[in-house]
Tab-separated table of C-alpha atoms in Angstrom:
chain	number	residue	atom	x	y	z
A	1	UNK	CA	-36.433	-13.353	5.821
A	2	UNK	CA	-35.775	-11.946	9.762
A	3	UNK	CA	-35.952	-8.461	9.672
A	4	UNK	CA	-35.077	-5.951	13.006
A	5	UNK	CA	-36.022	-2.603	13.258
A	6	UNK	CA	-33.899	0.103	14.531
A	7	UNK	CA	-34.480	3.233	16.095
A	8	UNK	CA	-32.276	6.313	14.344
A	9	UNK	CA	-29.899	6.499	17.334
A	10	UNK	CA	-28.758	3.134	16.787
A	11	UNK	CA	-28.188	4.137	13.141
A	12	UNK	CA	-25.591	7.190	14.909
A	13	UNK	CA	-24.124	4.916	16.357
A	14	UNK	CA	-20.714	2.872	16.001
A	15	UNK	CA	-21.057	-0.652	16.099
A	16	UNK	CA	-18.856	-3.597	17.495
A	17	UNK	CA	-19.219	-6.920	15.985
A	18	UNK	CA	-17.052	-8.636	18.708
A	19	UNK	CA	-20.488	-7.236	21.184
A	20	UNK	CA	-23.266	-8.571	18.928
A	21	UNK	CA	-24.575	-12.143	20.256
A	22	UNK	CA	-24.093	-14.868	17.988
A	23	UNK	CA	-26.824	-16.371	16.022
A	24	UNK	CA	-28.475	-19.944	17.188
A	25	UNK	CA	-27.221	-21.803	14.312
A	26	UNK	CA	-24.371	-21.242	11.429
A	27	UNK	CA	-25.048	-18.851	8.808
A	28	UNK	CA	-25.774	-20.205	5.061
A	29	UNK	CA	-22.446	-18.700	2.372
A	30	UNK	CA	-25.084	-16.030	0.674
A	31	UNK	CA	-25.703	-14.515	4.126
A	32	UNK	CA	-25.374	-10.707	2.861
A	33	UNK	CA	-27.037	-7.473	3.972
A	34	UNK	CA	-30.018	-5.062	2.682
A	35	UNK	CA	-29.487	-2.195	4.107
A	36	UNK	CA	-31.885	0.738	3.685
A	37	UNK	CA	-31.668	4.287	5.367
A	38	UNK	CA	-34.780	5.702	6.259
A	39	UNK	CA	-35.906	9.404	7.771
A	40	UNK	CA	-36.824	7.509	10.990
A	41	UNK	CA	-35.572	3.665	10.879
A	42	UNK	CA	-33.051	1.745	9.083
A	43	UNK	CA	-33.547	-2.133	8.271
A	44	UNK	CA	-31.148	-4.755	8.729
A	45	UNK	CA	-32.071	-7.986	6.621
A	46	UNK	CA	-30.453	-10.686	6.099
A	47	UNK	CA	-31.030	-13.826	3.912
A	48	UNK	CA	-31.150	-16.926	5.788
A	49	UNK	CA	-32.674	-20.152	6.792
A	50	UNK	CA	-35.910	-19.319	8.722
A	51	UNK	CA	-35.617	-22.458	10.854
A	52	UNK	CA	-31.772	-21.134	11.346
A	53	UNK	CA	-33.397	-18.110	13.434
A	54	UNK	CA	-35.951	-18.042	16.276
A	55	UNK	CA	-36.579	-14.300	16.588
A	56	UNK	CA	-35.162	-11.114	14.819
A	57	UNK	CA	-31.995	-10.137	16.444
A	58	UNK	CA	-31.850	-6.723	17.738
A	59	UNK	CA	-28.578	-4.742	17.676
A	60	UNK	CA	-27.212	-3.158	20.413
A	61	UNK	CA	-25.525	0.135	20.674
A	62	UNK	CA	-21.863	0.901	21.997
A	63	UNK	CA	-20.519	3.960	23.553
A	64	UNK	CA	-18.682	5.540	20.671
A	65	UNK	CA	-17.505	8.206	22.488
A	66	UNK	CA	-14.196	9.105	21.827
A	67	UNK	CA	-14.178	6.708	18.560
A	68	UNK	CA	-13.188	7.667	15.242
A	69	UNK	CA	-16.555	7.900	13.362
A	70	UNK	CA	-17.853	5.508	11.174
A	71	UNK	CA	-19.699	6.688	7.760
A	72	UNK	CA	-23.329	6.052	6.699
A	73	UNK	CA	-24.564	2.880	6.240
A	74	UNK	CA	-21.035	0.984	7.657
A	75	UNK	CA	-22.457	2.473	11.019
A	76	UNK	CA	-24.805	-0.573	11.002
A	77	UNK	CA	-23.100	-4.168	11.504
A	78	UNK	CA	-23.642	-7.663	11.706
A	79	UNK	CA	-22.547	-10.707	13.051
A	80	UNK	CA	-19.335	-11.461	12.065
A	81	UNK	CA	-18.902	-14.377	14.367
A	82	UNK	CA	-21.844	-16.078	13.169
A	83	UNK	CA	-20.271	-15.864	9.853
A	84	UNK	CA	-16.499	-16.464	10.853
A	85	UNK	CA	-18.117	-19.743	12.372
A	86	UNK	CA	-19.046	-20.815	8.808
A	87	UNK	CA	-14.923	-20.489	7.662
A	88	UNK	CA	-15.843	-19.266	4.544
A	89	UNK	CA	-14.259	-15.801	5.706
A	90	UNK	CA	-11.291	-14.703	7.158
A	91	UNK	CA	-10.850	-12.331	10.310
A	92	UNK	CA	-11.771	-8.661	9.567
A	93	UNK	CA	-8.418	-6.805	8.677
A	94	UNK	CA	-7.659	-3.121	9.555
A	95	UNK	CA	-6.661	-1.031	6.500
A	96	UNK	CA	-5.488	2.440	6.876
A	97	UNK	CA	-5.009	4.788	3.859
A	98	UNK	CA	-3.708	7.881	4.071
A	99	UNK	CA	-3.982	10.600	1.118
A	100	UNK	CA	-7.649	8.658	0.885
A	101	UNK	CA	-9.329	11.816	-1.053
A	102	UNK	CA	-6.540	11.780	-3.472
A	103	UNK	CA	-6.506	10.436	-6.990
A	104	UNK	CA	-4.225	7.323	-6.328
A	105	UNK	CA	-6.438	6.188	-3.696
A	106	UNK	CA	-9.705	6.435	-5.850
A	107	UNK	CA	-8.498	4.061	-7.945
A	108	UNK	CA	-6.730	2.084	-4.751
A	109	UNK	CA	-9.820	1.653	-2.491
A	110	UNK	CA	-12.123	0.246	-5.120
A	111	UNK	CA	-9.529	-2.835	-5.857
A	112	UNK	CA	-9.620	-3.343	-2.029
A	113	UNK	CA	-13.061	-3.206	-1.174
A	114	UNK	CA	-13.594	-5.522	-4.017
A	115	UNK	CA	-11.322	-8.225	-3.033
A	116	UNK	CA	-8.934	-7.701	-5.562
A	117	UNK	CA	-6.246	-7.117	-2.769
A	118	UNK	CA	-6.690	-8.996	0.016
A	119	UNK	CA	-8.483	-11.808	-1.500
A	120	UNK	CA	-12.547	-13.120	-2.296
A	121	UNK	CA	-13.020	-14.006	1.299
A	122	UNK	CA	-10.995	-11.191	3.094
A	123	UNK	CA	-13.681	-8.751	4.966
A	124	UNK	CA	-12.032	-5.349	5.009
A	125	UNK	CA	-12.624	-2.152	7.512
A	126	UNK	CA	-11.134	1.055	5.523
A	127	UNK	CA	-9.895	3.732	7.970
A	128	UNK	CA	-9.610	6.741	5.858
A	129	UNK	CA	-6.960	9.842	6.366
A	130	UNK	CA	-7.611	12.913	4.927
A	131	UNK	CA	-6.680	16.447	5.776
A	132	UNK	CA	-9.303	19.576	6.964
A	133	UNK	CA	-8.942	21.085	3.041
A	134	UNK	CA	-10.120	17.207	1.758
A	135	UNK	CA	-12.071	16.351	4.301
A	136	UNK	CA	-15.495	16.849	2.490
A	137	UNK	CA	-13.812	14.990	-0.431
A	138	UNK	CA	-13.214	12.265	1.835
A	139	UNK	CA	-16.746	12.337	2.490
A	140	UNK	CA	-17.321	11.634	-1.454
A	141	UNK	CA	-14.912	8.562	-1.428
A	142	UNK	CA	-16.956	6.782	1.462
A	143	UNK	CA	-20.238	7.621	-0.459
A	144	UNK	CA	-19.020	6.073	-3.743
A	145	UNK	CA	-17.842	2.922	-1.266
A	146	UNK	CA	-21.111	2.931	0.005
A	147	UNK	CA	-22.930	3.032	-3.336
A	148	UNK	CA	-20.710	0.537	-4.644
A	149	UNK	CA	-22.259	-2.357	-2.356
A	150	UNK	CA	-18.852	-4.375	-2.028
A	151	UNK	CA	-19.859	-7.099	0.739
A	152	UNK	CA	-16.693	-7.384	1.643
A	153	UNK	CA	-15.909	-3.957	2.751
A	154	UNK	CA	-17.936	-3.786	6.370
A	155	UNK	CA	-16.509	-0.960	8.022
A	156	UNK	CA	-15.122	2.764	6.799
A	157	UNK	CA	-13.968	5.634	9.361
A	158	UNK	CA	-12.935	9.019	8.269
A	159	UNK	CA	-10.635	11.190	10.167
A	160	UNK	CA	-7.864	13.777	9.660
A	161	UNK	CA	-6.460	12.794	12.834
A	162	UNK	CA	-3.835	9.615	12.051
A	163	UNK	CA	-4.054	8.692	16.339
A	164	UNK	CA	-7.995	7.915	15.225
A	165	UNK	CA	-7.076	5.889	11.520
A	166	UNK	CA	-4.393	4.083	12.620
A	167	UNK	CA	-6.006	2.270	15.788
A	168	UNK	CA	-5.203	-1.156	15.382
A	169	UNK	CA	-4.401	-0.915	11.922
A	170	UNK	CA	-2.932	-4.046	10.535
A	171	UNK	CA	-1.831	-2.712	6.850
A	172	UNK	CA	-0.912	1.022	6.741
A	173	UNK	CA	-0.785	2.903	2.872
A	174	UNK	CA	0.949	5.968	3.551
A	175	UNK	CA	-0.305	7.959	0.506
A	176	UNK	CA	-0.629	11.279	1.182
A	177	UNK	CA	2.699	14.001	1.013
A	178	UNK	CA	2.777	17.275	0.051
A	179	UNK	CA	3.821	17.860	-3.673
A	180	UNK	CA	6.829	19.909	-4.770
A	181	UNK	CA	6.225	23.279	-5.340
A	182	UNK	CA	7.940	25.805	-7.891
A	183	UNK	CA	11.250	27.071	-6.721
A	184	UNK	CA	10.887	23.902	-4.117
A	185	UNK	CA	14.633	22.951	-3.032
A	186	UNK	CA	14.432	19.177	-2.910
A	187	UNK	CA	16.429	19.747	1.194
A	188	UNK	CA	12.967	21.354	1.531
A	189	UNK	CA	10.431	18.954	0.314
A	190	UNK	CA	12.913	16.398	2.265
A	191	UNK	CA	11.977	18.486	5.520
A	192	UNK	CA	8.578	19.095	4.799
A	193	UNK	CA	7.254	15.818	4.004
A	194	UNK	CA	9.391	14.058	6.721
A	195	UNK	CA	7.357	16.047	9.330
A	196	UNK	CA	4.433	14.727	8.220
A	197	UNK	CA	6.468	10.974	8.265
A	198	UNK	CA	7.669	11.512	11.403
A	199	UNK	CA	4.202	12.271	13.049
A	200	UNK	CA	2.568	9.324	11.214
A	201	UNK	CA	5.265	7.004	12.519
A	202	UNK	CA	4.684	8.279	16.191
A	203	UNK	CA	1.130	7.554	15.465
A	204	UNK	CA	1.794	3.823	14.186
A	205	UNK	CA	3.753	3.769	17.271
A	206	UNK	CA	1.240	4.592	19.665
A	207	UNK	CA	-1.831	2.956	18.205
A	208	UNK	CA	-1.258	0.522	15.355
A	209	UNK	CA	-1.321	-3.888	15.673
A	210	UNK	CA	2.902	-4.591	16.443
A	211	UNK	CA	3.034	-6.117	13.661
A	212	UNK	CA	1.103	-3.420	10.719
A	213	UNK	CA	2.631	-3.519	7.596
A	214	UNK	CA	3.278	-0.531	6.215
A	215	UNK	CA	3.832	0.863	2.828
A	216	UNK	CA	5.355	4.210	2.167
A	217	UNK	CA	3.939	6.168	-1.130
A	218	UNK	CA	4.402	9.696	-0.657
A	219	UNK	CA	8.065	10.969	-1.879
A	220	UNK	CA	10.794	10.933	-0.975
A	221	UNK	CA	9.350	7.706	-0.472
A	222	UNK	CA	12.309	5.729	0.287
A	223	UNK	CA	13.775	8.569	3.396
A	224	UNK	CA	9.993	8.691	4.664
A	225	UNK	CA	10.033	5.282	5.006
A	226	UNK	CA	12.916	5.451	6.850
A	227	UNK	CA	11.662	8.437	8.781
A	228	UNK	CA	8.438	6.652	9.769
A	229	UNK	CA	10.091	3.551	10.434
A	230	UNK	CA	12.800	5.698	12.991
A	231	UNK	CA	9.376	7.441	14.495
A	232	UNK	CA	8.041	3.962	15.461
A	233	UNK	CA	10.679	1.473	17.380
A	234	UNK	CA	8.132	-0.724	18.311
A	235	UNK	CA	7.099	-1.724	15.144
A	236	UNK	CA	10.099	-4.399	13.394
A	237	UNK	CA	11.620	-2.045	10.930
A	238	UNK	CA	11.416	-5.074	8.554
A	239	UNK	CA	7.414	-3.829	7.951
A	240	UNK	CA	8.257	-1.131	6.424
A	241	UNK	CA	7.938	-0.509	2.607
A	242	UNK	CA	9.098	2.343	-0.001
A	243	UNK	CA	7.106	1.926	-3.062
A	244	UNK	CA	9.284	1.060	-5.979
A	245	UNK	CA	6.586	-1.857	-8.104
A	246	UNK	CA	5.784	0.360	-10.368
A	247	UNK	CA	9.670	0.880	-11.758
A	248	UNK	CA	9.537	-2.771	-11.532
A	249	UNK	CA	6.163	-2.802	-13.641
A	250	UNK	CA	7.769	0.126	-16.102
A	251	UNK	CA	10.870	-1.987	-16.873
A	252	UNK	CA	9.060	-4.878	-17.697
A	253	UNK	CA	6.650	-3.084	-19.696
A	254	UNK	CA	9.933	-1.958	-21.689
A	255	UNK	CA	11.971	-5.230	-21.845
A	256	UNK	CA	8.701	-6.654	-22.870
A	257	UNK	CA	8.314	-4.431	-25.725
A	258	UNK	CA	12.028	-4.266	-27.024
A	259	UNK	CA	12.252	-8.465	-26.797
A	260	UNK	CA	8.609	-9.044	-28.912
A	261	UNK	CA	6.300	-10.763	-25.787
A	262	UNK	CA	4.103	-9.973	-23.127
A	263	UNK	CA	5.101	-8.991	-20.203
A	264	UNK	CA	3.685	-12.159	-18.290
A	265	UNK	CA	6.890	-14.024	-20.055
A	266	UNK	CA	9.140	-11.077	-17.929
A	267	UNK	CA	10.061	-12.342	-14.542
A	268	UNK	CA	13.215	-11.712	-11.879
A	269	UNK	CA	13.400	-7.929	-12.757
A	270	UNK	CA	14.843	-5.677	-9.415
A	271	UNK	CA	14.780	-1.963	-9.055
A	272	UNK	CA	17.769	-1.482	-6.895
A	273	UNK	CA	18.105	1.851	-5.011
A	274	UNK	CA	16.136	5.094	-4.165
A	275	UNK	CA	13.383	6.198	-6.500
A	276	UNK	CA	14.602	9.080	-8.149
A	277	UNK	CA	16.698	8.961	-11.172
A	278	UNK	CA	19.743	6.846	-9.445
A	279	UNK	CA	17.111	3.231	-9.146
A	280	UNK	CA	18.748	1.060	-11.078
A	281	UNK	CA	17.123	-1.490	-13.220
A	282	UNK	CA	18.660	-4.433	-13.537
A	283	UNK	CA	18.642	-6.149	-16.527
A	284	UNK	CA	21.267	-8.406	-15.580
A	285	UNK	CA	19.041	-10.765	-13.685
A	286	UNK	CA	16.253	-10.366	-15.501
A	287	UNK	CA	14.545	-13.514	-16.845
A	288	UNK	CA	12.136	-13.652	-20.319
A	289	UNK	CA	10.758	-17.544	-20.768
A	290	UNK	CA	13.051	-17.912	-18.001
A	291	UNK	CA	15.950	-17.160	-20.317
A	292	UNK	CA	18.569	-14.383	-19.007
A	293	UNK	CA	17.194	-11.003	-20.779
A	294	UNK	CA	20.947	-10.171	-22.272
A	295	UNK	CA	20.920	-13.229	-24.323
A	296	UNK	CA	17.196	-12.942	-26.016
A	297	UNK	CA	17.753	-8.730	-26.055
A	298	UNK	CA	21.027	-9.028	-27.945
A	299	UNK	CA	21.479	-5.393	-27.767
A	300	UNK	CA	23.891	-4.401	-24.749
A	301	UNK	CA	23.859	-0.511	-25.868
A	302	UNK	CA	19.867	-0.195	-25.254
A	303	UNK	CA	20.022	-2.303	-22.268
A	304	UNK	CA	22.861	-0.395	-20.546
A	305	UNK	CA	21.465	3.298	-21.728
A	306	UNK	CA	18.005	3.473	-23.048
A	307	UNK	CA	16.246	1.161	-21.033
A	308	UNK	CA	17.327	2.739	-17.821
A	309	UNK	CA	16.581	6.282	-19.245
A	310	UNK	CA	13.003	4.785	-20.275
A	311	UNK	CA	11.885	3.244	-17.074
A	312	UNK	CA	13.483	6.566	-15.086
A	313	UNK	CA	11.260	8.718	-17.256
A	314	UNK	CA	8.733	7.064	-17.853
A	315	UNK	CA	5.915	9.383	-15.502
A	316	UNK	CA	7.294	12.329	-17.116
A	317	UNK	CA	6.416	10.579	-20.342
A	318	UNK	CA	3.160	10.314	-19.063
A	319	UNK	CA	2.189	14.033	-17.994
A	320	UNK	CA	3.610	15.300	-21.395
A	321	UNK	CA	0.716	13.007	-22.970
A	322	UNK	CA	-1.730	13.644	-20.829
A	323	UNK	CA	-1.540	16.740	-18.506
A	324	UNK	CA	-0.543	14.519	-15.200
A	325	UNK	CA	0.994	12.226	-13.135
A	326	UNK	CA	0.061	8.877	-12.537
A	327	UNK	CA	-2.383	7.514	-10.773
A	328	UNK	CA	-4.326	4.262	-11.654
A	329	UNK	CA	-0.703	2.700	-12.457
A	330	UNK	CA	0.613	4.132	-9.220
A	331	UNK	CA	-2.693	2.156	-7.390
A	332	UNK	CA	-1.980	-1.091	-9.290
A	333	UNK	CA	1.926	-0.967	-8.702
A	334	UNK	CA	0.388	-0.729	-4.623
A	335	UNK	CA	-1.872	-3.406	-5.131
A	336	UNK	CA	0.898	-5.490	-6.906
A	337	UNK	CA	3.271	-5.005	-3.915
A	338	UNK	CA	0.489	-6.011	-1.321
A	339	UNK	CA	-0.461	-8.896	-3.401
A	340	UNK	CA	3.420	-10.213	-3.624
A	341	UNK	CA	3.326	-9.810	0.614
A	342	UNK	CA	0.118	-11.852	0.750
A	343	UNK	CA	0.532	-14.326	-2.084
A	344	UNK	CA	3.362	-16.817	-1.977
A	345	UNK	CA	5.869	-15.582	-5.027
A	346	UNK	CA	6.377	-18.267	-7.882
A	347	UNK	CA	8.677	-20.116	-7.482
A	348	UNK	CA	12.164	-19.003	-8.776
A	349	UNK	CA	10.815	-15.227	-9.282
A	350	UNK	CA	10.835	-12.178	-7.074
A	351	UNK	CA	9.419	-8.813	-6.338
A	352	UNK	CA	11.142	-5.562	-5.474
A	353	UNK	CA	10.707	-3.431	-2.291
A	354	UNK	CA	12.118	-0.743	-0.654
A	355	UNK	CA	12.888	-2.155	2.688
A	356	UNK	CA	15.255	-1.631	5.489
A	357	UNK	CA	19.111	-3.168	4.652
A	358	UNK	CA	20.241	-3.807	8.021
A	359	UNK	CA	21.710	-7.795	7.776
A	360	UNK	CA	21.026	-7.271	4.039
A	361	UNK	CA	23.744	-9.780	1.686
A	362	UNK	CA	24.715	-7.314	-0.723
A	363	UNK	CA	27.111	-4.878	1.034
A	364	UNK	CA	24.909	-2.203	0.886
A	365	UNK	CA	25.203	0.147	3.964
A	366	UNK	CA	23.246	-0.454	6.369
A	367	UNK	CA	20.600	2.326	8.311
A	368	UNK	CA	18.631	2.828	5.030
A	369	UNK	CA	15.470	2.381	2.983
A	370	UNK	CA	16.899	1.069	-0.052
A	371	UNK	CA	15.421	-1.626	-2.612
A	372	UNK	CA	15.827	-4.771	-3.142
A	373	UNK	CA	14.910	-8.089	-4.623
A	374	UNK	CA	12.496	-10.047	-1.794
A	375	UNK	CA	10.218	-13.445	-1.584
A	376	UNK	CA	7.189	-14.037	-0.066
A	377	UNK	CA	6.058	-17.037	1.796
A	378	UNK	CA	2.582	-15.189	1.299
A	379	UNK	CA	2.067	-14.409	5.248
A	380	UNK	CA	3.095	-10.481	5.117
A	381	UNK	CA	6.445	-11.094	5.521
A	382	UNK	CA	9.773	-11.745	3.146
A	383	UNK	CA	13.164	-12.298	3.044
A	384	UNK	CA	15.889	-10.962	0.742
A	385	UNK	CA	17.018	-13.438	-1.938
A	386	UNK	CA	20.332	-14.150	-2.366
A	387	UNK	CA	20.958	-16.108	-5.532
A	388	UNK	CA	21.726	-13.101	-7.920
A	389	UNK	CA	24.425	-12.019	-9.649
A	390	UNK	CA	26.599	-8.391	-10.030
A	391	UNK	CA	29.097	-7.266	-12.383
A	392	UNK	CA	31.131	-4.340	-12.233
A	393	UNK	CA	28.693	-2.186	-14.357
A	394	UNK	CA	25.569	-2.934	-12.135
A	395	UNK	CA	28.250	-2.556	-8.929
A	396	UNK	CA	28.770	0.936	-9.776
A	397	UNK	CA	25.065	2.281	-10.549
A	398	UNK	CA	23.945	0.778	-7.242
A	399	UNK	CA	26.706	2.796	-5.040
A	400	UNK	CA	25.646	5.978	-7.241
A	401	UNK	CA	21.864	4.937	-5.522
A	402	UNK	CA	23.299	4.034	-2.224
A	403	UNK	CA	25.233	7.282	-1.858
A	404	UNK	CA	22.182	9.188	-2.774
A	405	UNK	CA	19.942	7.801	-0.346
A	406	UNK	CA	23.123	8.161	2.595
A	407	UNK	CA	22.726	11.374	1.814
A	408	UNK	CA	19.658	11.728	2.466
A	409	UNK	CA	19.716	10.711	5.628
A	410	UNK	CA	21.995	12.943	6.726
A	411	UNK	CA	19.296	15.704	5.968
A	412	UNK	CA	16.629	14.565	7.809
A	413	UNK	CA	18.748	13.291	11.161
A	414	UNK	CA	16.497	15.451	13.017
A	415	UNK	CA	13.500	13.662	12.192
A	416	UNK	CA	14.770	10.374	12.427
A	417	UNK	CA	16.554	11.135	16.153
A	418	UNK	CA	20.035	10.719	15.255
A	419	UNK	CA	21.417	14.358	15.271
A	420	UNK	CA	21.505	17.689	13.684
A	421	UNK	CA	20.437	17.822	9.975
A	422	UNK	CA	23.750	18.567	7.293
A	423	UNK	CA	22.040	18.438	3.786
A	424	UNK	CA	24.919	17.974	1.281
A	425	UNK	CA	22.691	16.397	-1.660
A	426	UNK	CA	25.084	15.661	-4.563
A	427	UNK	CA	22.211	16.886	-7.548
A	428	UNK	CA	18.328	17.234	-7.730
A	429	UNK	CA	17.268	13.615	-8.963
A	430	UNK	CA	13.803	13.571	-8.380
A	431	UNK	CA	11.921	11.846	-10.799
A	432	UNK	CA	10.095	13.456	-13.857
A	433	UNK	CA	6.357	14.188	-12.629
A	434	UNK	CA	7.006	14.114	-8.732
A	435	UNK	CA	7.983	18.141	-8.742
């Protein structure tokens, strides 16, 4: 066992791996740290070959000035290259959460840090946005990551400014918006939040990897996704996401139940439009043992009415049983939609996204966040599939969603750059839970 000693203001301190020299020999696949904080010294150990290691490494200290700060015990590092070098593990990855002292993201950042996300082998560095109010919460959430020894997570920074999270961010989960309040027009929560969009996107701009892949959470989610995505031209508006799995996950929960399986045996279900009470479902070309859903549901009526009502109302369900809105779902449906970006998508199925439609096959207009059925090659990307069917019935819903979300736009033109805002929002169709 090598063991180095370090004095406290290396502990202080905000370490680079990419600076640490490289050990004489590769690393063994249980190489993992002990680390212990002390009043006066903190130990590094790690569990090697003796023979592997002539002499206990010291670590060296980096300027941190003007750094975002790292938190406790992910202050101390390790060689990474030494273990890269062994190919067991992947390339650190930047993740950047906003909303990170919220309750979706206490569920979120445990799957992550666990591997549950990214993948068994995927070493993660959290970068954690909160606001002044959370900010000691924050503080909470990187001791319970701390406590929860995940060897995979090897880095977590806390900040409420998004210029210090989002440097050289690679995946960005835009959690945090402000909720509607009572008497809240939804013009005004449009505004409101799309500020905070608009400053996140600049931010992404300015600091983020070219190619971060970002997913938009906070409602409106599909018009701040557009609004971010407008704030940040160097970025391919193709990375940008509007959360819409969990409709996906809530109608197959429902077709599941009404045909007699599991859900598993649900595939090739699309949520097509905004997410508000306009999404769309589609039954049409949904799938059950790979059978279209209309001809093992034989019962058009609850497929054309209920099952849309169900899915759309589904959260408001929820806080009538138990006193709030979703959470854990809402950090599964997030971990679902990263997973179908990272994984390659079975073959024959899809996922749905809210992404941006320019060059989209459909004939839906162009300029907006709307969503859509996509595939995965499992490298972060995806293209829009094109071997699905319309009739007239699901024609019609989607323009209803399509209209919606053009109208939107034109209400937040000042945050996206292209004019003076002219809200003319046909009805209040926010979805039960989100006011």
């Amino acid at each position: 066992m090598a063991v180095a000693e370090l004095s406290p203001s290396y502990v202080n301190s905000r370490l680079s791996a990419t600076q640490l020299p490289s050990l004489s020999a590769p690393v063994t696949n249980r190489r993992r740290l002990a680390l212990q904080r002390r009043p006066r010294t903190a130990l590094i150990s790690c569990s090697v070959v003796p023979e592997q290691v002539k002499a206990p490494v010291a670590v060296p200290a980096e300027d941190s000035r003007g750094k975002p700060e790292c938190f406790g015990v992910f202050c101390l590092t390790y060689d990474l290259k030494a273990e890269e070098e062994t190919k067991t593990w992947k390339k650190l990855i930047n993740v950047a959460v906003s909303g990170a002292a919220g309750m979706i993201s206490n569920h979120l950042l445990f799957k992550i840090a666990s591997g549950e996300v990214f993948g068994p082998d995927q070493p993660i560095a959290l970068k954690l946005l909160g606001s002044q109010r959370s900010f000691e919460a924050l503080e909470g959430v990187a001791m319970e990551l701390e406590d929860s020894l995940y060897p995979l997570l090897r880095e977590v920074n806390i900040s409420i400014d998004p210029y210090e999270v989002f440097q050289g961010a690679e995946w960005a989960l835009l959690i945090g918006a402000k909720p509607r309040g009572p008497g809240m027009e939804r013009a005004d929560l449009l505004d409101l939040n799309g500020q905070i969009f608009a400053e996140q996107g600049k931010a992404l701009n300015a600091v983020a990897s070219r190619n971060v892949k970002v997913i938009v959470v906070g409602n409106p989610c599909n018009t701040n996704a557009l609004i971010c995505l407008k704030n940040a031209p160097n970025i391919p508006a193709k990375n940008f996401h509007a959360l819409t799995r969990l409709d996906e996950n809530r109608a197959k929960c429902q077709l599941a139940l009404k045909a007699g399986v599991f859900y598993d045996k649900v595939s090739n279900v699309t949520i097509w439009g905004n997410h508000s009470t306009t999404q769309v479902p589609d039954f049409l070309n949904a799938k059950i043992y790979g059978i279209p859903a209309k001809e093992v549901i034989n019962d058009i009526k609850w497929l054309e009415e209920e099952f849309t009502e169900k899915v759309q109302k589904r959260g408001g369900e929820l806080i009538k049983k138990w006193g709030r809105s979703s959470a854990a779902s809402t950090a599964v449906s997030i971990a679902d939609a990263i997973k179908s970006l990272v994984t390659p998508t079975p073959e024959g199925d899809w996922f749905s996204s809210g992404v941006y439609t320019d060059g989209n096959p459909y004939g839906i207009a162009e300029g907006i966040v709307f969503s859509m059925p996509c595939r995965s090659k499992g490298d972060g990307d995806y293209e829009l599939v094109k071997d699905v069917i319309f009739d007239d019935f699901l024609r019609q819903r989607i323009a209803k969603s399509e209209a919606e979300l053009l109208a939107e736009k034109r209400c937040v033109a000042h945050l996206t750059g292209e004019g003076i805002a002219v809200c003319d929002l046909p009805e209040d169709t926010m979805l039960p839970g989100e006011m």
